[in-house]
Each structure stands twice: as C-alpha cells, then as structure tokens.
Amino acid sequence: MDCMYKNPNAQIEDRIKDLLSRMTLKEKIGQMTQIERQVATPSNLRDFSIGSILSAGPAGRSMTFENALSSDWADMVDRFQKGALESRLGIPLIYGIDAVHGNNYVYGATIFPHNVGLGATRWGRCYEGYSEDTDIVRKMTSTVSGLQGKPPEGYPKGYPFLAGRNNVIACAKHFVGDGGTERGINEGNTVLSYDDLEKIHMAPYPDCISQGVCTVMASYSSWNGRKLHADRFLLTEVLKDKLGFKGFVISDWEGIDELSKPCGSNYRYCISTAVNAGIDMVMVPFRFEQFLEDLTFLVESGEVLMSRIDDAVERILRVKFVAGLFEYPFSDRSLLDTVGCRLHRELAREAVRKSLVLLKNGKSPEKPFLPLDRNAKRILVTGSHADDLGYQCGGWTKTKYGVSGRIIIGTTILDAIKEVVGDKTEVIYEQSPSADTLATQDFSFAIVAIGEPAYAESTGYNSELVIPFNGNNVLSTVAERIPTLAILISGRPLVLEPHVLENVDALVAAWLPGSEGGGIADVVFGDYDFTGRLPVSWFRRVEQLPMNPAHNAYDPLFPLGFGLTSTKRTPLN
C-alpha cells in the first residue's frame, strides 16, 4: 500500500507521520479549523480540508427544520463527510455537538438530568458542573469512560482512546477554573494561586486524561486576569507537558476573538496568541476563510512556527485515527433506532430517581409526609413546572438557551403522576390554581412544581435567586390550605423563604431532571427511596455566597451532602 496512513494495520503514530508528511500548509491549517454547520458545504469541506464541523449557531438552532430525527442527522453528517473525503488526501472530519445531557438537538433523543443533578450558586451555568466539592467532580469523571469506553490495562498514559463505533469522542471542559470566577460571573476572572487552582479546579483533569479523554476545551474565563485561550503556561506547560495530555485542545465558540477589544478586532493577534498558547483546533465558527488566510500569513511570516502547526495537526489526526474515522467515516445506521429507545429512557429515569434530594419530609420528624398515597381520593397538581418539558430539561435542550413547552418527547411530572396513581384517584391539574379550586377542601394533598425558566451561560446570571414565576407565593397559597409536596426544578439552589419552608409538608430538589419525569413519581410515591444528597450548599440568603464548608462562618440552610430519606427520620450518612 503506497499510503501508510490508509493502512489500518499500521501503528497510529506511523500513520500520523506519513499523513503529515504529505500535507500542505493549507491542508494542515484546514484541519485546525472547526466551522459551524450553517456555513459548511461539501465543496468548502473538500477544497479547504476542514477538520471539523459543529452544530450550534448563534441562537442554538441545530438544523434548518424543526424536529429533525436521527436519520435526518445521519443524512446531513454523511453528506458533509462525503465532501471531506473528496479532498486530496481524503481526511475525514469530526462532527461536534453540544450534547451536555443527551443528544438534545435530535428529536426523540433521551434527555438526562443536567450535571448538577448527577453529582448548583449564583453562577448562570452552574448546572453544567457536578458539585462545589472537587472530590465529587473527580468521581463523576467516569463519564469519560461511559462515552468513550474504558482503556485496557497498560494503555499509554494521556493517549486518547475510543473503544469502538458505538462510542463517542468526549470533551473535558472548560479548562480551567471556570467555576471559581469572582462573583460567579460567566466568562469572568478566577483569582487564585497556582497551588489552589491545581488543588481545586484542575484536580479532575488528570482523572479524565488517565481515561484517555480525546479532547479538552479551553475556558472563556481568565486566571488572575489572563485569558485561558491565551495562557501558554496552563494550556501547554501544564495540560500538555506536565499532565501528559496527547489529545487536542479546542477553543470555545469564537473564544479566540475575545483576546482583543473590541472582540475580534485584531484577528491576526487573536489567532497567533491562541495558537502559540496551545490551542490546536479553533472553533471559528463562521469567518473561516479569514482564519485560514490569517493563520497562513502568520506561519509564513514566522509569527507562528511550523513546529506548532505540526504539533496541533498531529494531535487532531491522532484523535481521528484512534476514533477509527479513516476506516468508518460514515454513520452507522444500525444505531438509528436506539435513539430514544426504552433502555435509554429507563437509564435516564434511574438517573432522575437517584438525583432527587429530599430536603423536608413532614412538619415534624415523627410524622413523615412521604411517600404519597397513590390511591388517594383527590390530588391537586399545580405550578409553572408541573406540565412543562422545556422547563424540566432546562438549557441546552433543542436550543442553546432552552424553551418552554412540550418541545421534546418525554414525560412531564403531571404525566408521571397520572401514570402511577390508582384508577379511582382523581387528578386535578391547574397551572395557576384558582380561588374556587383552593376553596375546595376535599384534596388529599397537593403537588406543586415550581422553578426556573430555561437558560444557559450569561442569560442565567442572577443576583437575587428568588423562585421565578411568583413561585414562593404560589407555594404559600396552596400550602396554607392543602397538605403540600413542593418540587423545585432549578439549576441551582434558590431562596426558600422561611414561612414557605415552614408551610410545606415536604420539599424535593429535583434540579433539571430531563425528559423522564417518571423518575420523580417513582420516588415520591414510594416505589424507590430517596438517595440523593446535595452536591452544593443551600444558602439561606444570597449575601452568604460564596459558601465554603471549611469556613467557621458556614451557616447554610442545608449543608453540602444533606439529604433525607422517606423511610428514615435522620439525614443520610
């Protein structure tokens, strides 16, 4: 075989070396470029040897039409892949997606709880993090092996890994210190010594790297005033050299543009600074022709060394070879019917059950309110979140910021309640309970589901953290008249007014549970017990933030790790 890089039996490093030796500068820079689907065509993928496409868009729209199925996605990706394979060297592309809790852009896909439920304070994207506790986050890095497969014993440290065609390339993000910015500002500044940065924020990354994580994304934020996209010390000397990461580092959406003010105004400076710092693939995402032209100029002028370009392309090719893209570049259509399948939904339902945290159960320890009686005569279900899949899932669901309504296939809390109650139980649902309804005195109990609207990133920034949609008042109004279970749907702790907390009979933090609301009914009606514990401290007042369990002044409403069960009178150990 003339081309070693096309030989699947050759060693990956030999294939990389062979392919790299055949590439022109234009083709190398093309591989370092990730463009948005909206500007991608089979011809520009072919002509520029583009390395990757992503689906996001400025408004988070994922396709040109609503409710695109897995087969529609496969058709689109394969059409683009065909264009990439028609390039001179036939290098396949990587298709990138924002799938932070399920493949949320694919209609019918299973949507899992957001990370905070699996493992939240003033930070607008705190639900993307597992916990305020580094040890909990470290344990949750097993997600990498869940996505990519587990490397065999003796696998080279730091080398990217993918078990097979049923697995996907994972991305550890955002490197590093994203959750430690001052006042929790998105894309803000983390002020810490290197020792504390390493101990607190960097600690989960070696765990990801040891599992063969293929990619790491740089953070929009800064460390001690220096943008992470421009930080050669952290990206190259620490991540690549010290930690031994052999995959590729990708920028965030237009992340390099923020290295100049106004944003993107001195684009050549942005490119040279980011690439020299250690960014290997740049999420451009739109003005890719200018990026290609400017990076070419920077290499030819010596501002970016060819050795830096070769290092970046080696890393990108390594991931592509490890992923088997050269042998299997097209969609495996035998997997299409597994999207949204029963097995996936059962797994997500289990995740919901285990993510729920019981904060209160009864107005006295001797009289627990839960589990609820599924054969009760009459139940009132109310609240802004009782029958809203969009709110139940939160941001990064169908669109970047999320939307209200029955936007996906799934089970709302109301749906789930109706499914599990007895045949003779009457379920009355009103999103906003009327005075006449509340005057009725024959309800056995009420279930009130309230919480936050969908949001992502800076749109979720909130300095007050009161329950939206007049949630505290709705809860008080119901709980003063009817024995009440409150279910809070949110990406973080919210202010619980003392009188509200006193009036409700039980309170569950359900976070952003995703498409499978049945998991909530499973637990509140007693088929399963509560096992979830708080991954974050629940404050009494926003003025207490940020909270630290190690501080003497630590005085939360509910501490980190708190959680009750419905069968025991004491908190979980």
JSON list of N, CA and C in Angstrom, two decimals, residues 225-282:
[
{"chain": "A", "resi": 225, "resn": "GLY", "atom": "N", "xyz": [-6.48, 37.39, 35.66]},
{"chain": "A", "resi": 225, "resn": "GLY", "atom": "CA", "xyz": [-6.50, 38.44, 34.64]},
{"chain": "A", "resi": 225, "resn": "GLY", "atom": "C", "xyz": [-6.04, 38.02, 33.27]},
{"chain": "A", "resi": 226, "resn": "ARG", "atom": "N", "xyz": [-5.57, 36.80, 33.11]},
{"chain": "A", "resi": 226, "resn": "ARG", "atom": "CA", "xyz": [-5.08, 36.34, 31.81]},
{"chain": "A", "resi": 226, "resn": "ARG", "atom": "C", "xyz": [-6.06, 35.35, 31.21]},
{"chain": "A", "resi": 227, "resn": "LYS", "atom": "N", "xyz": [-6.52, 35.64, 29.99]},
{"chain": "A", "resi": 227, "resn": "LYS", "atom": "CA", "xyz": [-7.48, 34.78, 29.32]},
{"chain": "A", "resi": 227, "resn": "LYS", "atom": "C", "xyz": [-6.90, 33.37, 29.14]},
{"chain": "A", "resi": 228, "resn": "LEU", "atom": "N", "xyz": [-7.74, 32.36, 29.43]},
{"chain": "A", "resi": 228, "resn": "LEU", "atom": "CA", "xyz": [-7.27, 30.98, 29.29]},
{"chain": "A", "resi": 228, "resn": "LEU", "atom": "C", "xyz": [-6.91, 30.64, 27.85]},
{"chain": "A", "resi": 229, "resn": "HIS", "atom": "N", "xyz": [-7.61, 31.24, 26.89]},
{"chain": "A", "resi": 229, "resn": "HIS", "atom": "CA", "xyz": [-7.29, 30.98, 25.48]},
{"chain": "A", "resi": 229, "resn": "HIS", "atom": "C", "xyz": [-5.91, 31.52, 25.09]},
{"chain": "A", "resi": 230, "resn": "ALA", "atom": "N", "xyz": [-5.33, 32.34, 25.96]},
{"chain": "A", "resi": 230, "resn": "ALA", "atom": "CA", "xyz": [-4.02, 32.93, 25.67]},
{"chain": "A", "resi": 230, "resn": "ALA", "atom": "C", "xyz": [-2.95, 32.45, 26.66]},
{"chain": "A", "resi": 231, "resn": "ASP", "atom": "N", "xyz": [-3.30, 31.48, 27.50]},
{"chain": "A", "resi": 231, "resn": "ASP", "atom": "CA", "xyz": [-2.41, 31.10, 28.59]},
{"chain": "A", "resi": 231, "resn": "ASP", "atom": "C", "xyz": [-1.54, 29.89, 28.22]},
{"chain": "A", "resi": 232, "resn": "ARG", "atom": "N", "xyz": [-0.36, 30.18, 27.69]},
{"chain": "A", "resi": 232, "resn": "ARG", "atom": "CA", "xyz": [0.54, 29.10, 27.28]},
{"chain": "A", "resi": 232, "resn": "ARG", "atom": "C", "xyz": [0.99, 28.26, 28.46]},
{"chain": "A", "resi": 233, "resn": "PHE", "atom": "N", "xyz": [1.18, 28.89, 29.60]},
{"chain": "A", "resi": 233, "resn": "PHE", "atom": "CA", "xyz": [1.62, 28.15, 30.78]},
{"chain": "A", "resi": 233, "resn": "PHE", "atom": "C", "xyz": [0.63, 27.03, 31.12]},
{"chain": "A", "resi": 234, "resn": "LEU", "atom": "N", "xyz": [-0.67, 27.37, 31.18]},
{"chain": "A", "resi": 234, "resn": "LEU", "atom": "CA", "xyz": [-1.67, 26.37, 31.55]},
{"chain": "A", "resi": 234, "resn": "LEU", "atom": "C", "xyz": [-1.98, 25.39, 30.42]},
{"chain": "A", "resi": 235, "resn": "LEU", "atom": "N", "xyz": [-2.12, 25.89, 29.21]},
{"chain": "A", "resi": 235, "resn": "LEU", "atom": "CA", "xyz": [-2.51, 25.02, 28.10]},
{"chain": "A", "resi": 235, "resn": "LEU", "atom": "C", "xyz": [-1.38, 24.10, 27.64]},
{"chain": "A", "resi": 236, "resn": "THR", "atom": "N", "xyz": [-0.17, 24.62, 27.58]},
{"chain": "A", "resi": 236, "resn": "THR", "atom": "CA", "xyz": [0.95, 23.83, 27.06]},
{"chain": "A", "resi": 236, "resn": "THR", "atom": "C", "xyz": [1.82, 23.25, 28.17]},
{"chain": "A", "resi": 237, "resn": "GLU", "atom": "N", "xyz": [2.35, 24.13, 29.03]},
{"chain": "A", "resi": 237, "resn": "GLU", "atom": "CA", "xyz": [3.30, 23.65, 30.04]},
{"chain": "A", "resi": 237, "resn": "GLU", "atom": "C", "xyz": [2.63, 22.75, 31.08]},
{"chain": "A", "resi": 238, "resn": "VAL", "atom": "N", "xyz": [1.38, 23.05, 31.43]},
{"chain": "A", "resi": 238, "resn": "VAL", "atom": "CA", "xyz": [0.70, 22.23, 32.44]},
{"chain": "A", "resi": 238, "resn": "VAL", "atom": "C", "xyz": [-0.10, 21.10, 31.80]},
{"chain": "A", "resi": 239, "resn": "LEU", "atom": "N", "xyz": [-1.09, 21.45, 30.98]},
{"chain": "A", "resi": 239, "resn": "LEU", "atom": "CA", "xyz": [-2.00, 20.44, 30.43]},
{"chain": "A", "resi": 239, "resn": "LEU", "atom": "C", "xyz": [-1.28, 19.43, 29.54]},
{"chain": "A", "resi": 240, "resn": "LYS", "atom": "N", "xyz": [-0.48, 19.93, 28.62]},
{"chain": "A", "resi": 240, "resn": "LYS", "atom": "CA", "xyz": [0.16, 19.02, 27.67]},
{"chain": "A", "resi": 240, "resn": "LYS", "atom": "C", "xyz": [1.45, 18.42, 28.22]},
{"chain": "A", "resi": 241, "resn": "ASP", "atom": "N", "xyz": [2.31, 19.26, 28.78]},
{"chain": "A", "resi": 241, "resn": "ASP", "atom": "CA", "xyz": [3.62, 18.77, 29.21]},
{"chain": "A", "resi": 241, "resn": "ASP", "atom": "C", "xyz": [3.56, 18.09, 30.58]},
{"chain": "A", "resi": 242, "resn": "LYS", "atom": "N", "xyz": [3.04, 18.77, 31.58]},
{"chain": "A", "resi": 242, "resn": "LYS", "atom": "CA", "xyz": [3.03, 18.20, 32.93]},
{"chain": "A", "resi": 242, "resn": "LYS", "atom": "C", "xyz": [2.02, 17.07, 33.09]},
{"chain": "A", "resi": 243, "resn": "LEU", "atom": "N", "xyz": [0.80, 17.30, 32.60]},
{"chain": "A", "resi": 243, "resn": "LEU", "atom": "CA", "xyz": [-0.25, 16.28, 32.75]},
{"chain": "A", "resi": 243, "resn": "LEU", "atom": "C", "xyz": [-0.20, 15.22, 31.66]},
{"chain": "A", "resi": 244, "resn": "GLY", "atom": "N", "xyz": [0.55, 15.47, 30.60]},
{"chain": "A", "resi": 244, "resn": "GLY", "atom": "CA", "xyz": [0.76, 14.46, 29.57]},
{"chain": "A", "resi": 244, "resn": "GLY", "atom": "C", "xyz": [-0.40, 14.25, 28.62]},
{"chain": "A", "resi": 245, "resn": "PHE", "atom": "N", "xyz": [-1.23, 15.27, 28.43]},
{"chain": "A", "resi": 245, "resn": "PHE", "atom": "CA", "xyz": [-2.38, 15.14, 27.53]},
{"chain": "A", "resi": 245, "resn": "PHE", "atom": "C", "xyz": [-1.92, 15.07, 26.08]},
{"chain": "A", "resi": 246, "resn": "LYS", "atom": "N", "xyz": [-2.30, 13.99, 25.38]},
{"chain": "A", "resi": 246, "resn": "LYS", "atom": "CA", "xyz": [-1.86, 13.78, 24.00]},
{"chain": "A", "resi": 246, "resn": "LYS", "atom": "C", "xyz": [-2.97, 13.98, 22.97]},
{"chain": "A", "resi": 247, "resn": "GLY", "atom": "N", "xyz": [-4.20, 14.28, 23.43]},
{"chain": "A", "resi": 247, "resn": "GLY", "atom": "CA", "xyz": [-5.27, 14.61, 22.51]},
{"chain": "A", "resi": 247, "resn": "GLY", "atom": "C", "xyz": [-5.14, 16.05, 22.06]},
{"chain": "A", "resi": 248, "resn": "PHE", "atom": "N", "xyz": [-6.26, 16.65, 21.56]},
{"chain": "A", "resi": 248, "resn": "PHE", "atom": "CA", "xyz": [-6.14, 18.04, 21.12]},
{"chain": "A", "resi": 248, "resn": "PHE", "atom": "C", "xyz": [-6.99, 18.98, 21.95]},
{"chain": "A", "resi": 249, "resn": "VAL", "atom": "N", "xyz": [-6.49, 20.22, 22.05]},
{"chain": "A", "resi": 249, "resn": "VAL", "atom": "CA", "xyz": [-7.16, 21.30, 22.77]},
{"chain": "A", "resi": 249, "resn": "VAL", "atom": "C", "xyz": [-7.97, 22.11, 21.78]},
{"chain": "A", "resi": 250, "resn": "ILE", "atom": "N", "xyz": [-9.24, 22.30, 22.08]},
{"chain": "A", "resi": 250, "resn": "ILE", "atom": "CA", "xyz": [-10.12, 23.05, 21.18]},
{"chain": "A", "resi": 250, "resn": "ILE", "atom": "C", "xyz": [-10.56, 24.34, 21.88]},
{"chain": "A", "resi": 251, "resn": "SER", "atom": "N", "xyz": [-10.70, 25.39, 21.09]},
{"chain": "A", "resi": 251, "resn": "SER", "atom": "CA", "xyz": [-11.20, 26.65, 21.65]},
{"chain": "A", "resi": 251, "resn": "SER", "atom": "C", "xyz": [-12.70, 26.56, 21.84]},
{"chain": "A", "resi": 252, "resn": "ASP", "atom": "N", "xyz": [-13.27, 27.48, 22.60]},
{"chain": "A", "resi": 252, "resn": "ASP", "atom": "CA", "xyz": [-14.71, 27.59, 22.70]},
{"chain": "A", "resi": 252, "resn": "ASP", "atom": "C", "xyz": [-15.20, 28.47, 21.54]},
{"chain": "A", "resi": 253, "resn": "TRP", "atom": "N", "xyz": [-16.51, 28.58, 21.43]},
{"chain": "A", "resi": 253, "resn": "TRP", "atom": "CA", "xyz": [-17.17, 29.32, 20.35]},
{"chain": "A", "resi": 253, "resn": "TRP", "atom": "C", "xyz": [-16.63, 30.75, 20.27]},
{"chain": "A", "resi": 254, "resn": "GLU", "atom": "N", "xyz": [-15.92, 31.07, 19.17]},
{"chain": "A", "resi": 254, "resn": "GLU", "atom": "CA", "xyz": [-15.32, 32.39, 18.98]},
{"chain": "A", "resi": 254, "resn": "GLU", "atom": "C", "xyz": [-14.49, 32.80, 20.19]},
{"chain": "A", "resi": 255, "resn": "GLY", "atom": "N", "xyz": [-13.94, 31.82, 20.89]},
{"chain": "A", "resi": 255, "resn": "GLY", "atom": "CA", "xyz": [-13.19, 32.08, 22.10]},
{"chain": "A", "resi": 255, "resn": "GLY", "atom": "C", "xyz": [-11.93, 32.89, 21.86]},
{"chain": "A", "resi": 256, "resn": "ILE", "atom": "N", "xyz": [-11.28, 32.68, 20.71]},
{"chain": "A", "resi": 256, "resn": "ILE", "atom": "CA", "xyz": [-10.06, 33.44, 20.44]},
{"chain": "A", "resi": 256, "resn": "ILE", "atom": "C", "xyz": [-10.37, 34.90, 20.13]},
{"chain": "A", "resi": 257, "resn": "ASP", "atom": "N", "xyz": [-11.58, 35.19, 19.64]},
{"chain": "A", "resi": 257, "resn": "ASP", "atom": "CA", "xyz": [-11.95, 36.56, 19.31]},
{"chain": "A", "resi": 257, "resn": "ASP", "atom": "C", "xyz": [-11.89, 37.47, 20.52]},
{"chain": "A", "resi": 258, "resn": "GLU", "atom": "N", "xyz": [-12.10, 36.90, 21.71]},
{"chain": "A", "resi": 258, "resn": "GLU", "atom": "CA", "xyz": [-12.16, 37.70, 22.93]},
{"chain": "A", "resi": 258, "resn": "GLU", "atom": "C", "xyz": [-10.78, 38.12, 23.41]},
{"chain": "A", "resi": 259, "resn": "LEU", "atom": "N", "xyz": [-9.74, 37.75, 22.68]},
{"chain": "A", "resi": 259, "resn": "LEU", "atom": "CA", "xyz": [-8.39, 38.15, 23.07]},
{"chain": "A", "resi": 259, "resn": "LEU", "atom": "C", "xyz": [-8.05, 39.57, 22.63]},
{"chain": "A", "resi": 260, "resn": "SER", "atom": "N", "xyz": [-8.94, 40.22, 21.88]},
{"chain": "A", "resi": 260, "resn": "SER", "atom": "CA", "xyz": [-8.74, 41.63, 21.53]},
{"chain": "A", "resi": 260, "resn": "SER", "atom": "C", "xyz": [-10.03, 42.39, 21.77]},
{"chain": "A", "resi": 261, "resn": "LYS", "atom": "N", "xyz": [-9.91, 43.68, 22.01]},
{"chain": "A", "resi": 261, "resn": "LYS", "atom": "CA", "xyz": [-11.06, 44.54, 22.24]},
{"chain": "A", "resi": 261, "resn": "LYS", "atom": "C", "xyz": [-11.05, 45.67, 21.23]},
{"chain": "A", "resi": 262, "resn": "PRO", "atom": "N", "xyz": [-12.16, 45.95, 20.53]},
{"chain": "A", "resi": 262, "resn": "PRO", "atom": "CA", "xyz": [-13.40, 45.18, 20.55]},
{"chain": "A", "resi": 262, "resn": "PRO", "atom": "C", "xyz": [-13.17, 43.72, 20.12]},
{"chain": "A", "resi": 263, "resn": "CYS", "atom": "N", "xyz": [-14.10, 42.88, 20.48]},
{"chain": "A", "resi": 263, "resn": "CYS", "atom": "CA", "xyz": [-13.97, 41.44, 20.27]},
{"chain": "A", "resi": 263, "resn": "CYS", "atom": "C", "xyz": [-13.67, 41.13, 18.80]},
{"chain": "A", "resi": 264, "resn": "GLY", "atom": "N", "xyz": [-12.56, 40.44, 18.57]},
{"chain": "A", "resi": 264, "resn": "GLY", "atom": "CA", "xyz": [-12.19, 40.01, 17.22]},
{"chain": "A", "resi": 264, "resn": "GLY", "atom": "C", "xyz": [-11.63, 41.09, 16.33]},
{"chain": "A", "resi": 265, "resn": "SER", "atom": "N", "xyz": [-11.36, 42.27, 16.88]},
{"chain": "A", "resi": 265, "resn": "SER", "atom": "CA", "xyz": [-10.94, 43.39, 16.03]},
{"chain": "A", "resi": 265, "resn": "SER", "atom": "C", "xyz": [-9.54, 43.19, 15.46]},
{"chain": "A", "resi": 266, "resn": "ASN", "atom": "N", "xyz": [-8.63, 42.65, 16.24]},
{"chain": "A", "resi": 266, "resn": "ASN", "atom": "CA", "xyz": [-7.27, 42.36, 15.75]},
{"chain": "A", "resi": 266, "resn": "ASN", "atom": "C", "xyz": [-7.16, 40.85, 15.61]},
{"chain": "A", "resi": 267, "resn": "TYR", "atom": "N", "xyz": [-7.72, 40.33, 14.53]},
{"chain": "A", "resi": 267, "resn": "TYR", "atom": "CA", "xyz": [-7.91, 38.88, 14.40]},
{"chain": "A", "resi": 267, "resn": "TYR", "atom": "C", "xyz": [-6.59, 38.13, 14.30]},
{"chain": "A", "resi": 268, "resn": "ARG", "atom": "N", "xyz": [-5.62, 38.72, 13.61]},
{"chain": "A", "resi": 268, "resn": "ARG", "atom": "CA", "xyz": [-4.33, 38.03, 13.50]},
{"chain": "A", "resi": 268, "resn": "ARG", "atom": "C", "xyz": [-3.68, 37.89, 14.87]},
{"chain": "A", "resi": 269, "resn": "TYR", "atom": "N", "xyz": [-3.78, 38.92, 15.68]},
{"chain": "A", "resi": 269, "resn": "TYR", "atom": "CA", "xyz": [-3.25, 38.83, 17.04]},
{"chain": "A", "resi": 269, "resn": "TYR", "atom": "C", "xyz": [-3.97, 37.74, 17.82]},
{"chain": "A", "resi": 270, "resn": "CYS", "atom": "N", "xyz": [-5.29, 37.70, 17.70]},
{"chain": "A", "resi": 270, "resn": "CYS", "atom": "CA", "xyz": [-6.07, 36.68, 18.39]},
{"chain": "A", "resi": 270, "resn": "CYS", "atom": "C", "xyz": [-5.60, 35.28, 17.99]},
{"chain": "A", "resi": 271, "resn": "ILE", "atom": "N", "xyz": [-5.42, 35.08, 16.69]},
{"chain": "A", "resi": 271, "resn": "ILE", "atom": "CA", "xyz": [-5.03, 33.75, 16.20]},
{"chain": "A", "resi": 271, "resn": "ILE", "atom": "C", "xyz": [-3.64, 33.38, 16.68]},
{"chain": "A", "resi": 272, "resn": "SER", "atom": "N", "xyz": [-2.67, 34.27, 16.50]},
{"chain": "A", "resi": 272, "resn": "SER", "atom": "CA", "xyz": [-1.30, 33.95, 16.88]},
{"chain": "A", "resi": 272, "resn": "SER", "atom": "C", "xyz": [-1.18, 33.70, 18.37]},
{"chain": "A", "resi": 273, "resn": "THR", "atom": "N", "xyz": [-1.87, 34.51, 19.18]},
{"chain": "A", "resi": 273, "resn": "THR", "atom": "CA", "xyz": [-1.79, 34.35, 20.64]},
{"chain": "A", "resi": 273, "resn": "THR", "atom": "C", "xyz": [-2.38, 33.01, 21.07]},
{"chain": "A", "resi": 274, "resn": "ALA", "atom": "N", "xyz": [-3.54, 32.67, 20.52]},
{"chain": "A", "resi": 274, "resn": "ALA", "atom": "CA", "xyz": [-4.21, 31.43, 20.92]},
{"chain": "A", "resi": 274, "resn": "ALA", "atom": "C", "xyz": [-3.45, 30.19, 20.45]},
{"chain": "A", "resi": 275, "resn": "VAL", "atom": "N", "xyz": [-3.05, 30.18, 19.19]},
{"chain": "A", "resi": 275, "resn": "VAL", "atom": "CA", "xyz": [-2.35, 29.02, 18.65]},
{"chain": "A", "resi": 275, "resn": "VAL", "atom": "C", "xyz": [-1.01, 28.83, 19.34]},
{"chain": "A", "resi": 276, "resn": "ASN", "atom": "N", "xyz": [-0.27, 29.91, 19.54]},
{"chain": "A", "resi": 276, "resn": "ASN", "atom": "CA", "xyz": [1.01, 29.81, 20.24]},
{"chain": "A", "resi": 276, "resn": "ASN", "atom": "C", "xyz": [0.85, 29.39, 21.70]},
{"chain": "A", "resi": 277, "resn": "ALA", "atom": "N", "xyz": [-0.32, 29.71, 22.28]},
{"chain": "A", "resi": 277, "resn": "ALA", "atom": "CA", "xyz": [-0.57, 29.30, 23.66]},
{"chain": "A", "resi": 277, "resn": "ALA", "atom": "C", "xyz": [-0.84, 27.80, 23.77]},
{"chain": "A", "resi": 278, "resn": "GLY", "atom": "N", "xyz": [-1.31, 27.20, 22.67]},
{"chain": "A", "resi": 278, "resn": "GLY", "atom": "CA", "xyz": [-1.57, 25.76, 22.70]},
{"chain": "A", "resi": 278, "resn": "GLY", "atom": "C", "xyz": [-2.91, 25.32, 22.20]},
{"chain": "A", "resi": 279, "resn": "ILE", "atom": "N", "xyz": [-3.72, 26.24, 21.68]},
{"chain": "A", "resi": 279, "resn": "ILE", "atom": "CA", "xyz": [-4.99, 25.85, 21.05]},
{"chain": "A", "resi": 279, "resn": "ILE", "atom": "C", "xyz": [-4.67, 25.10, 19.75]},
{"chain": "A", "resi": 280, "resn": "ASP", "atom": "N", "xyz": [-5.22, 23.90, 19.61]},
{"chain": "A", "resi": 280, "resn": "ASP", "atom": "CA", "xyz": [-4.93, 23.08, 18.43]},
{"chain": "A", "resi": 280, "resn": "ASP", "atom": "C", "xyz": [-6.00, 23.20, 17.35]},
{"chain": "A", "resi": 281, "resn": "MET", "atom": "N", "xyz": [-7.26, 23.17, 17.76]},
{"chain": "A", "resi": 281, "resn": "MET", "atom": "CA", "xyz": [-8.37, 23.35, 16.82]},
{"chain": "A", "resi": 281, "resn": "MET", "atom": "C", "xyz": [-9.17, 24.56, 17.25]},
{"chain": "A", "resi": 282, "resn": "VAL", "atom": "N", "xyz": [-9.49, 25.42, 16.31]},
{"chain": "A", "resi": 282, "resn": "VAL", "atom": "CA", "xyz": [-10.17, 26.67, 16.62]},
{"chain": "A", "resi": 282, "resn": "VAL", "atom": "C", "xyz": [-11.63, 26.61, 16.18]}
]
